[in-house]
Amino acid sequence: MKAVYFTQHGGPEVLIYGDLPEPQAQRGEVVIRVRASSMNYNDIWARQGMPRLPVPLPHISGTDAAGVVVEVGEGVHNVKVGDEVMAHVLQSCRVCPSCLAGEELFCRAMQVWGFQTGPLIGGYAQYARLQASQCIPKPAHLSWTDAAAIPGALVSVWRMMVTRAKVQPGECVLVFGASGGTGTFAVQLLRAMGCQVVAVVSSERKAELCLSLGATHTVRSDRQDVVREVLRLTDRRGVDVVFDHGGITTWSQGIACLRWGGRIVICGATEGFDAQVDLRVLWNKQLSLLGSHVGTHSELLASMAMVNSGLIKPCVTEVIGLRDLGDAQVRMQNRQTLGKIAVEIE
């Protein structure tokens, strides 16, 4: 099969487009013929290598995928050959107390598929092996590229805003990175929930995209003081909730933008993890700091209801081939991309 993989960590030059053996389904697993995948920032983290988070080598990235089941392993009863499916990004043991309670994020064996799994288990290939429990039905109205753009980003947003922050209608939410893969889902989800959305972006093109998705206001981080502008827009009250995945560059700004009693939710540290907080501000303003991760299987199914109703649509702005992944990763690192980049796999 054709795939993109790497055998050592480094820059985009380590990516190899070539032939690999097709995977075989083991007990509890399926193999899908991948029709499309989509890019995430963890593609870059895996390729570069991360301290204290070993990535199995050789490695195929790609945590989001959609395709057709072509093989089922022993003990699989929830899907059959020929089913069109989307892959939930989490793998877990399925039998521990956390898994049985529907909180597989707390499973000691939890892994993000196509990021921590391997060797050679991910979505940037013509065929991919995954746990049968990861499969959810692909809605018939979605294209393959739209379907592949959904799982990881949308379920992460749902867990952040619905499960962790418990956002309520009428609240004002500040969204950092609003024009990216997770950000575009966040803007749509929050507007569907009846919230005001202040979208932080770094260009006019990104601002126009967020406004078209329903953002109430945009703040240009490339030419405006984010904190000052947010306080102006909220009559110096501040926002109820901050949606953040940037890390060190946006953390202090988010804290400063919160109203008294506000809450900030973070699901990543794209631009650095060594952030600081003034504890006097934390206790005096009675702020809530919330960590989040990708969501559970049940949360993905809940969020898909909004896709099926038309309230949320994948924001695929570009479709590329496997050979184009290196160039696209460079553009993603340089903040030159919008929404989700889908990878069509022939």
Tab-separated table of C-alpha atoms in Angstrom:
chain	number	residue	atom	x	y	z
A	1	MET	CA	0.000	0.000	0.000
A	2	LYS	CA	1.016	3.628	-0.437
A	3	ALA	CA	1.670	5.566	2.767
A	4	VAL	CA	3.566	8.506	4.224
A	5	TYR	CA	5.768	7.534	7.160
A	6	PHE	CA	9.058	8.355	8.872
A	7	THR	CA	11.801	6.255	10.420
A	8	GLN	CA	13.524	9.044	12.364
A	9	HIS	CA	12.508	12.363	13.880
A	10	GLY	CA	13.276	15.672	12.216
A	11	GLY	CA	11.926	18.218	9.776
A	12	PRO	CA	9.550	17.581	6.874
A	13	GLU	CA	12.430	16.081	4.909
A	14	VAL	CA	12.177	12.866	6.996
A	15	LEU	CA	8.727	12.094	5.570
A	16	ILE	CA	8.793	9.171	3.137
A	17	TYR	CA	6.142	8.487	0.502
A	18	GLY	CA	6.418	4.824	-0.355
A	19	ASP	CA	5.107	1.269	-0.231
A	20	LEU	CA	4.407	-0.665	2.973
A	21	PRO	CA	2.716	-4.011	3.675
A	22	GLU	CA	-1.041	-3.837	4.198
A	23	PRO	CA	-2.068	-4.239	7.867
A	24	GLN	CA	-3.939	-7.300	9.134
A	25	ALA	CA	-6.818	-7.080	11.612
A	26	GLN	CA	-6.163	-8.660	14.997
A	27	ARG	CA	-8.767	-9.639	17.584
A	28	GLY	CA	-11.143	-6.744	18.256
A	29	GLU	CA	-9.794	-4.759	15.305
A	30	VAL	CA	-10.777	-3.793	11.786
A	31	VAL	CA	-8.878	-2.678	8.709
A	32	ILE	CA	-10.329	0.155	6.659
A	33	ARG	CA	-9.570	1.296	3.139
A	34	VAL	CA	-8.865	4.917	3.972
A	35	ARG	CA	-10.613	7.329	1.644
A	36	ALA	CA	-9.542	10.509	3.404
A	37	SER	CA	-7.670	11.739	6.445
A	38	SER	CA	-7.079	15.232	7.815
A	39	MET	CA	-4.174	17.118	9.302
A	40	ASN	CA	-3.664	17.956	12.964
A	41	TYR	CA	-0.836	19.700	14.772
A	42	ASN	CA	0.130	16.448	16.456
A	43	ASP	CA	1.421	15.320	13.041
A	44	ILE	CA	4.186	17.878	13.523
A	45	TRP	CA	4.826	16.947	17.160
A	46	ALA	CA	5.175	13.267	16.238
A	47	ARG	CA	7.502	13.997	13.338
A	48	GLN	CA	9.719	16.298	15.410
A	49	GLY	CA	9.737	14.049	18.480
A	50	MET	CA	8.614	15.079	21.944
A	51	PRO	CA	10.391	14.711	25.306
A	52	ARG	CA	8.779	12.100	27.584
A	53	LEU	CA	6.317	11.071	24.877
A	54	PRO	CA	7.924	8.359	22.759
A	55	VAL	CA	6.517	7.874	19.269
A	56	PRO	CA	6.883	4.306	17.934
A	57	LEU	CA	9.135	4.149	14.863
A	58	PRO	CA	8.652	3.649	11.975
A	59	HIS	CA	5.576	5.831	12.267
A	60	ILE	CA	2.489	6.653	10.225
A	61	SER	CA	0.720	9.773	11.472
A	62	GLY	CA	-2.901	10.752	10.855
A	63	THR	CA	-5.322	10.701	13.797
A	64	ASP	CA	-8.442	11.457	11.748
A	65	ALA	CA	-9.617	9.099	9.026
A	66	ALA	CA	-12.713	7.952	7.193
A	67	GLY	CA	-13.050	4.897	4.988
A	68	VAL	CA	-14.640	1.549	4.201
A	69	VAL	CA	-14.224	-1.544	6.386
A	70	VAL	CA	-12.425	-4.248	4.366
A	71	GLU	CA	-11.534	-6.733	7.118
A	72	VAL	CA	-12.845	-7.524	10.602
A	73	GLY	CA	-10.943	-9.416	13.251
A	74	GLU	CA	-12.167	-12.096	15.622
A	75	GLY	CA	-14.741	-10.914	18.145
A	76	VAL	CA	-15.909	-7.872	16.155
A	77	HIS	CA	-19.694	-7.474	16.042
A	78	ASN	CA	-20.371	-3.720	15.802
A	79	VAL	CA	-19.205	-3.286	12.183
A	80	LYS	CA	-18.977	-5.459	9.081
A	81	VAL	CA	-17.115	-5.470	5.791
A	82	GLY	CA	-18.474	-2.730	3.528
A	83	ASP	CA	-19.493	-0.322	6.304
A	84	GLU	CA	-18.522	3.313	5.771
A	85	VAL	CA	-17.016	4.605	9.003
A	86	MET	CA	-15.199	7.452	10.690
A	87	ALA	CA	-12.441	6.747	13.205
A	88	HIS	CA	-12.702	8.089	16.738
A	89	VAL	CA	-9.199	9.098	17.779
A	90	LEU	CA	-9.004	7.283	21.134
A	91	GLN	CA	-7.849	3.735	21.757
A	92	SER	CA	-8.273	2.202	25.221
A	93	CYS	CA	-8.491	-1.166	26.966
A	94	ARG	CA	-12.345	-1.105	27.046
A	95	VAL	CA	-12.481	-3.217	30.247
A	96	CYS	CA	-11.105	-1.076	33.108
A	97	PRO	CA	-13.437	0.868	35.447
A	98	SER	CA	-12.812	4.123	33.540
A	99	CYS	CA	-13.640	2.563	30.172
A	100	LEU	CA	-16.736	0.836	31.531
A	101	ALA	CA	-17.892	4.182	32.945
A	102	GLY	CA	-17.554	5.816	29.524
A	103	GLU	CA	-14.491	7.832	30.548
A	104	GLU	CA	-11.863	6.111	28.429
A	105	LEU	CA	-9.712	9.248	28.648
A	106	PHE	CA	-8.721	8.068	32.132
A	107	CYS	CA	-7.807	4.552	31.010
A	108	ARG	CA	-4.180	3.760	31.835
A	109	ALA	CA	-3.827	2.238	28.354
A	110	MET	CA	-5.371	5.205	26.516
A	111	GLN	CA	-3.577	6.291	23.344
A	112	VAL	CA	-4.318	8.767	20.586
A	113	TRP	CA	-4.525	6.730	17.384
A	114	GLY	CA	-2.082	7.805	14.680
A	115	PHE	CA	-0.041	9.774	17.214
A	116	GLN	CA	0.968	7.466	20.061
A	117	THR	CA	0.110	4.176	18.334
A	118	GLY	CA	2.413	2.093	16.215
A	119	PRO	CA	4.652	1.153	14.673
A	120	LEU	CA	2.922	2.004	11.388
A	121	ILE	CA	-0.613	2.574	12.686
A	122	GLY	CA	-2.231	5.778	11.409
A	123	GLY	CA	-4.416	7.392	8.796
A	124	TYR	CA	-1.886	8.571	6.196
A	125	ALA	CA	-2.034	5.312	4.274
A	126	GLN	CA	-4.314	3.492	1.864
A	127	TYR	CA	-5.173	0.964	4.590
A	128	ALA	CA	-5.299	1.459	8.348
A	129	ARG	CA	-5.790	-0.806	11.355
A	130	LEU	CA	-7.867	0.363	14.316
A	131	GLN	CA	-9.935	-0.928	17.205
A	132	ALA	CA	-13.473	-1.792	16.146
A	133	SER	CA	-14.689	0.302	19.078
A	134	GLN	CA	-13.253	3.398	17.378
A	135	CYS	CA	-15.636	3.109	14.433
A	136	ILE	CA	-18.708	5.298	14.160
A	137	PRO	CA	-21.008	5.380	11.121
A	138	LYS	CA	-20.190	7.947	8.452
A	139	PRO	CA	-23.298	10.063	7.709
A	140	ALA	CA	-24.380	9.520	4.106
A	141	HIS	CA	-24.598	13.247	3.369
A	142	LEU	CA	-20.931	13.880	4.183
A	143	SER	CA	-18.151	13.659	1.629
A	144	TRP	CA	-15.132	11.580	2.568
A	145	THR	CA	-12.998	14.678	3.087
A	146	ASP	CA	-15.619	16.352	5.282
A	147	ALA	CA	-16.035	13.173	7.332
A	148	ALA	CA	-12.281	12.897	7.875
A	149	ALA	CA	-12.106	16.494	9.101
A	150	ILE	CA	-14.475	15.935	12.001
A	151	PRO	CA	-13.540	13.395	14.702
A	152	GLY	CA	-10.547	14.724	16.652
A	153	ALA	CA	-11.231	18.437	16.369
A	154	LEU	CA	-14.980	18.436	16.969
A	155	VAL	CA	-14.932	16.042	19.913
A	156	SER	CA	-12.117	18.053	21.542
A	157	VAL	CA	-14.189	21.231	21.242
A	158	TRP	CA	-17.290	19.495	22.589
A	159	ARG	CA	-15.461	18.228	25.669
A	160	MET	CA	-13.890	21.634	26.305
A	161	MET	CA	-17.043	23.696	26.014
A	162	VAL	CA	-19.876	21.336	26.983
A	163	THR	CA	-18.338	18.847	29.421
A	164	ARG	CA	-15.588	20.874	31.087
A	165	ALA	CA	-16.625	24.549	30.898
A	166	LYS	CA	-20.379	23.818	30.906
A	167	VAL	CA	-20.972	26.854	28.716
A	168	GLN	CA	-24.474	28.345	28.926
A	169	PRO	CA	-26.538	30.315	26.380
A	170	GLY	CA	-25.815	34.037	26.498
A	171	GLU	CA	-22.268	33.664	27.783
A	172	CYS	CA	-19.381	35.406	26.046
A	173	VAL	CA	-16.515	33.140	24.979
A	174	LEU	CA	-13.071	34.196	23.770
A	175	VAL	CA	-11.671	31.750	21.186
A	176	PHE	CA	-7.946	31.788	20.484
A	177	GLY	CA	-6.852	30.276	17.177
A	178	ALA	CA	-10.399	30.701	15.935
A	179	SER	CA	-9.621	30.156	12.246
A	180	GLY	CA	-7.896	26.788	12.742
A	181	GLY	CA	-9.225	23.250	12.738
A	182	THR	CA	-10.513	23.240	16.318
A	183	GLY	CA	-11.274	26.957	16.335
A	184	THR	CA	-13.702	26.829	13.414
A	185	PHE	CA	-15.648	24.058	15.137
A	186	ALA	CA	-15.613	26.061	18.387
A	187	VAL	CA	-17.079	29.155	16.738
A	188	GLN	CA	-19.904	27.130	15.181
A	189	LEU	CA	-20.688	25.116	18.307
A	190	LEU	CA	-20.786	28.175	20.539
A	191	ARG	CA	-23.041	30.123	18.181
A	192	ALA	CA	-25.372	27.121	17.968
A	193	MET	CA	-25.479	27.148	21.781
A	194	GLY	CA	-26.508	30.810	21.810
A	195	CYS	CA	-23.206	32.299	22.963
A	196	GLN	CA	-21.398	35.452	21.950
A	197	VAL	CA	-18.073	34.597	20.330
A	198	VAL	CA	-14.981	36.799	20.271
A	199	ALA	CA	-12.597	35.230	17.746
A	200	VAL	CA	-8.862	35.962	17.949
A	201	VAL	CA	-7.196	35.805	14.520
A	202	SER	CA	-4.006	37.033	12.868
A	203	SER	CA	-5.149	38.220	9.426
A	204	GLU	CA	-8.081	39.752	7.586
A	205	ARG	CA	-8.671	36.525	5.679
A	206	LYS	CA	-8.967	34.612	8.947
A	207	ALA	CA	-11.278	37.271	10.396
A	208	GLU	CA	-13.601	37.012	7.394
A	209	LEU	CA	-13.768	33.236	7.772
A	210	CYS	CA	-14.705	33.440	11.459
A	211	LEU	CA	-17.367	36.077	10.842
A	212	SER	CA	-18.859	33.881	8.116
A	213	LEU	CA	-19.088	31.047	10.664
A	214	GLY	CA	-20.977	33.215	13.144
A	215	ALA	CA	-18.388	34.978	15.306
A	216	THR	CA	-19.818	38.054	17.020
A	217	HIS	CA	-16.531	39.964	17.026
A	218	THR	CA	-12.978	39.415	15.825
A	219	VAL	CA	-9.747	40.633	17.399
A	220	ARG	CA	-6.633	40.944	15.243
A	221	SER	CA	-3.684	39.713	17.294
A	222	ASP	CA	-1.285	40.876	14.571
A	223	ARG	CA	-2.191	44.531	15.041
A	224	GLN	CA	-4.339	44.911	18.174
A	225	ASP	CA	-3.695	44.532	21.889
A	226	VAL	CA	-5.863	41.475	22.548
A	227	VAL	CA	-6.564	42.174	26.222
A	228	ARG	CA	-7.350	45.843	25.689
A	229	GLU	CA	-9.667	45.112	22.759
A	230	VAL	CA	-11.528	42.318	24.571
A	231	LEU	CA	-12.082	44.534	27.591
A	232	ARG	CA	-13.349	47.290	25.295
A	233	LEU	CA	-15.780	44.922	23.585
A	234	THR	CA	-17.110	43.705	26.946
A	235	ASP	CA	-17.336	47.140	28.613
A	236	ARG	CA	-14.386	46.138	30.805
A	237	ARG	CA	-16.310	43.203	32.286
A	238	GLY	CA	-14.282	40.485	30.563
A	239	VAL	CA	-15.442	37.236	29.013
A	240	ASP	CA	-17.108	34.341	30.799
A	241	VAL	CA	-14.980	31.620	29.202
A	242	VAL	CA	-11.668	31.396	27.333
A	243	PHE	CA	-11.038	28.625	24.779
A	244	ASP	CA	-7.272	28.093	24.474
A	245	HIS	CA	-4.904	25.615	22.892
A	246	GLY	CA	-1.976	27.912	22.136
A	247	GLY	CA	-0.220	27.567	25.459
A	248	ILE	CA	2.419	29.980	26.641
A	249	THR	CA	1.732	32.745	24.094
A	250	THR	CA	-1.984	33.041	24.830
A	251	TRP	CA	-2.319	31.797	28.415
A	252	SER	CA	-1.595	35.088	30.197
A	253	GLN	CA	-3.767	36.999	27.731
A	254	GLY	CA	-6.641	34.626	28.373
A	255	ILE	CA	-6.358	34.999	32.144
A	256	ALA	CA	-6.356	38.795	31.812
A	257	CYS	CA	-9.481	38.709	29.618
A	258	LEU	CA	-11.607	36.737	32.107
A	259	ARG	CA	-14.342	38.303	34.176
A	260	TRP	CA	-14.389	37.734	37.923
A	261	GLY	CA	-15.458	34.119	38.410
A	262	GLY	CA	-14.616	33.242	34.796
A	263	ARG	CA	-13.091	30.025	33.527
A	264	ILE	CA	-10.378	29.140	31.040
A	265	VAL	CA	-10.177	25.762	29.297
A	266	ILE	CA	-6.991	24.574	27.614
A	267	CYS	CA	-6.535	21.488	25.433
A	268	GLY	CA	-3.013	21.919	24.103
A	269	ALA	CA	0.231	23.854	24.134
A	270	THR	CA	1.024	24.369	20.467
A	271	GLU	CA	3.387	27.271	21.076
A	272	GLY	CA	4.905	26.261	24.410
A	273	PHE	CA	3.933	24.701	27.734
A	274	ASP	CA	5.899	26.580	30.402
A	275	ALA	CA	3.163	29.100	31.211
A	276	GLN	CA	2.810	31.028	34.465
A	277	VAL	CA	-0.096	32.452	36.411
A	278	ASP	CA	-0.157	35.090	39.132
A	279	LEU	CA	-1.781	33.248	42.033
A	280	ARG	CA	-3.039	36.539	43.472
A	281	VAL	CA	-5.156	37.023	40.359
A	282	LEU	CA	-6.360	33.423	40.528
A	283	TRP	CA	-7.684	33.535	44.070
A	284	ASN	CA	-8.763	37.166	44.090
A	285	LYS	CA	-10.866	36.879	40.907
A	286	GLN	CA	-11.910	33.306	41.828
A	287	LEU	CA	-11.019	31.944	38.411
A	288	SER	CA	-11.391	28.330	37.283
A	289	LEU	CA	-8.530	26.761	35.307
A	290	LEU	CA	-9.690	23.674	33.412
A	291	GLY	CA	-7.655	21.145	31.485
A	292	SER	CA	-9.208	19.133	28.690
A	293	HIS	CA	-8.256	16.516	26.101
A	294	VAL	CA	-9.903	14.874	23.128
A	295	GLY	CA	-13.379	13.648	23.954
A	296	THR	CA	-14.867	10.231	24.583
A	297	HIS	CA	-16.771	7.989	22.192
A	298	SER	CA	-20.107	9.118	23.651
A	299	GLU	CA	-19.105	12.770	23.335
A	300	LEU	CA	-18.248	12.252	19.668
A	301	LEU	CA	-21.674	10.725	19.054
A	302	ALA	CA	-23.334	13.645	20.866
A	303	SER	CA	-21.430	16.218	18.833
A	304	MET	CA	-22.265	14.401	15.590
A	305	ALA	CA	-25.947	15.121	16.233
A	306	MET	CA	-25.194	18.788	15.530
A	307	VAL	CA	-23.431	17.833	12.301
A	308	ASN	CA	-26.373	15.698	11.216
A	309	SER	CA	-28.791	18.548	11.938
A	310	GLY	CA	-26.735	21.005	9.887
A	311	LEU	CA	-25.818	23.263	12.814
A	312	ILE	CA	-22.110	22.457	12.412
A	313	LYS	CA	-20.283	21.927	9.125
A	314	PRO	CA	-16.660	20.879	8.659
A	315	CYS	CA	-14.573	23.805	7.471
A	316	VAL	CA	-12.374	22.068	4.897
A	317	THR	CA	-10.488	24.804	3.073
A	318	GLU	CA	-7.985	22.661	1.207
A	319	VAL	CA	-7.719	19.097	-0.098
A	320	ILE	CA	-4.248	17.659	-0.730
A	321	GLY	CA	-2.664	14.313	-1.564
A	322	LEU	CA	-0.286	12.205	0.502
A	323	ARG	CA	2.723	13.572	-1.392
A	324	ASP	CA	1.822	17.122	-0.283
A	325	LEU	CA	1.921	16.499	3.477
A	326	GLY	CA	5.417	17.890	4.059
A	327	ASP	CA	4.662	21.229	2.428
A	328	ALA	CA	1.327	21.474	4.229
A	329	GLN	CA	2.986	20.831	7.607
A	330	VAL	CA	5.395	23.698	6.979
A	331	ARG	CA	2.506	26.033	6.178
A	332	MET	CA	0.624	24.877	9.264
A	333	GLN	CA	3.650	25.604	11.465
A	334	ASN	CA	3.945	29.050	9.892
A	335	ARG	CA	0.252	29.782	10.616
A	336	GLN	CA	-0.561	30.042	6.921
A	337	THR	CA	-3.499	27.625	6.901
A	338	LEU	CA	-7.227	27.975	7.546
A	339	GLY	CA	-9.720	25.500	8.951
A	340	LYS	CA	-9.020	21.849	8.239
A	341	ILE	CA	-6.742	20.463	5.534
A	342	ALA	CA	-8.090	17.160	4.260
A	343	VAL	CA	-5.916	14.481	2.686
A	344	GLU	CA	-7.580	12.559	-0.129
A	345	ILE	CA	-6.162	9.054	-0.416
A	346	GLU	CA	-6.489	7.367	-3.794
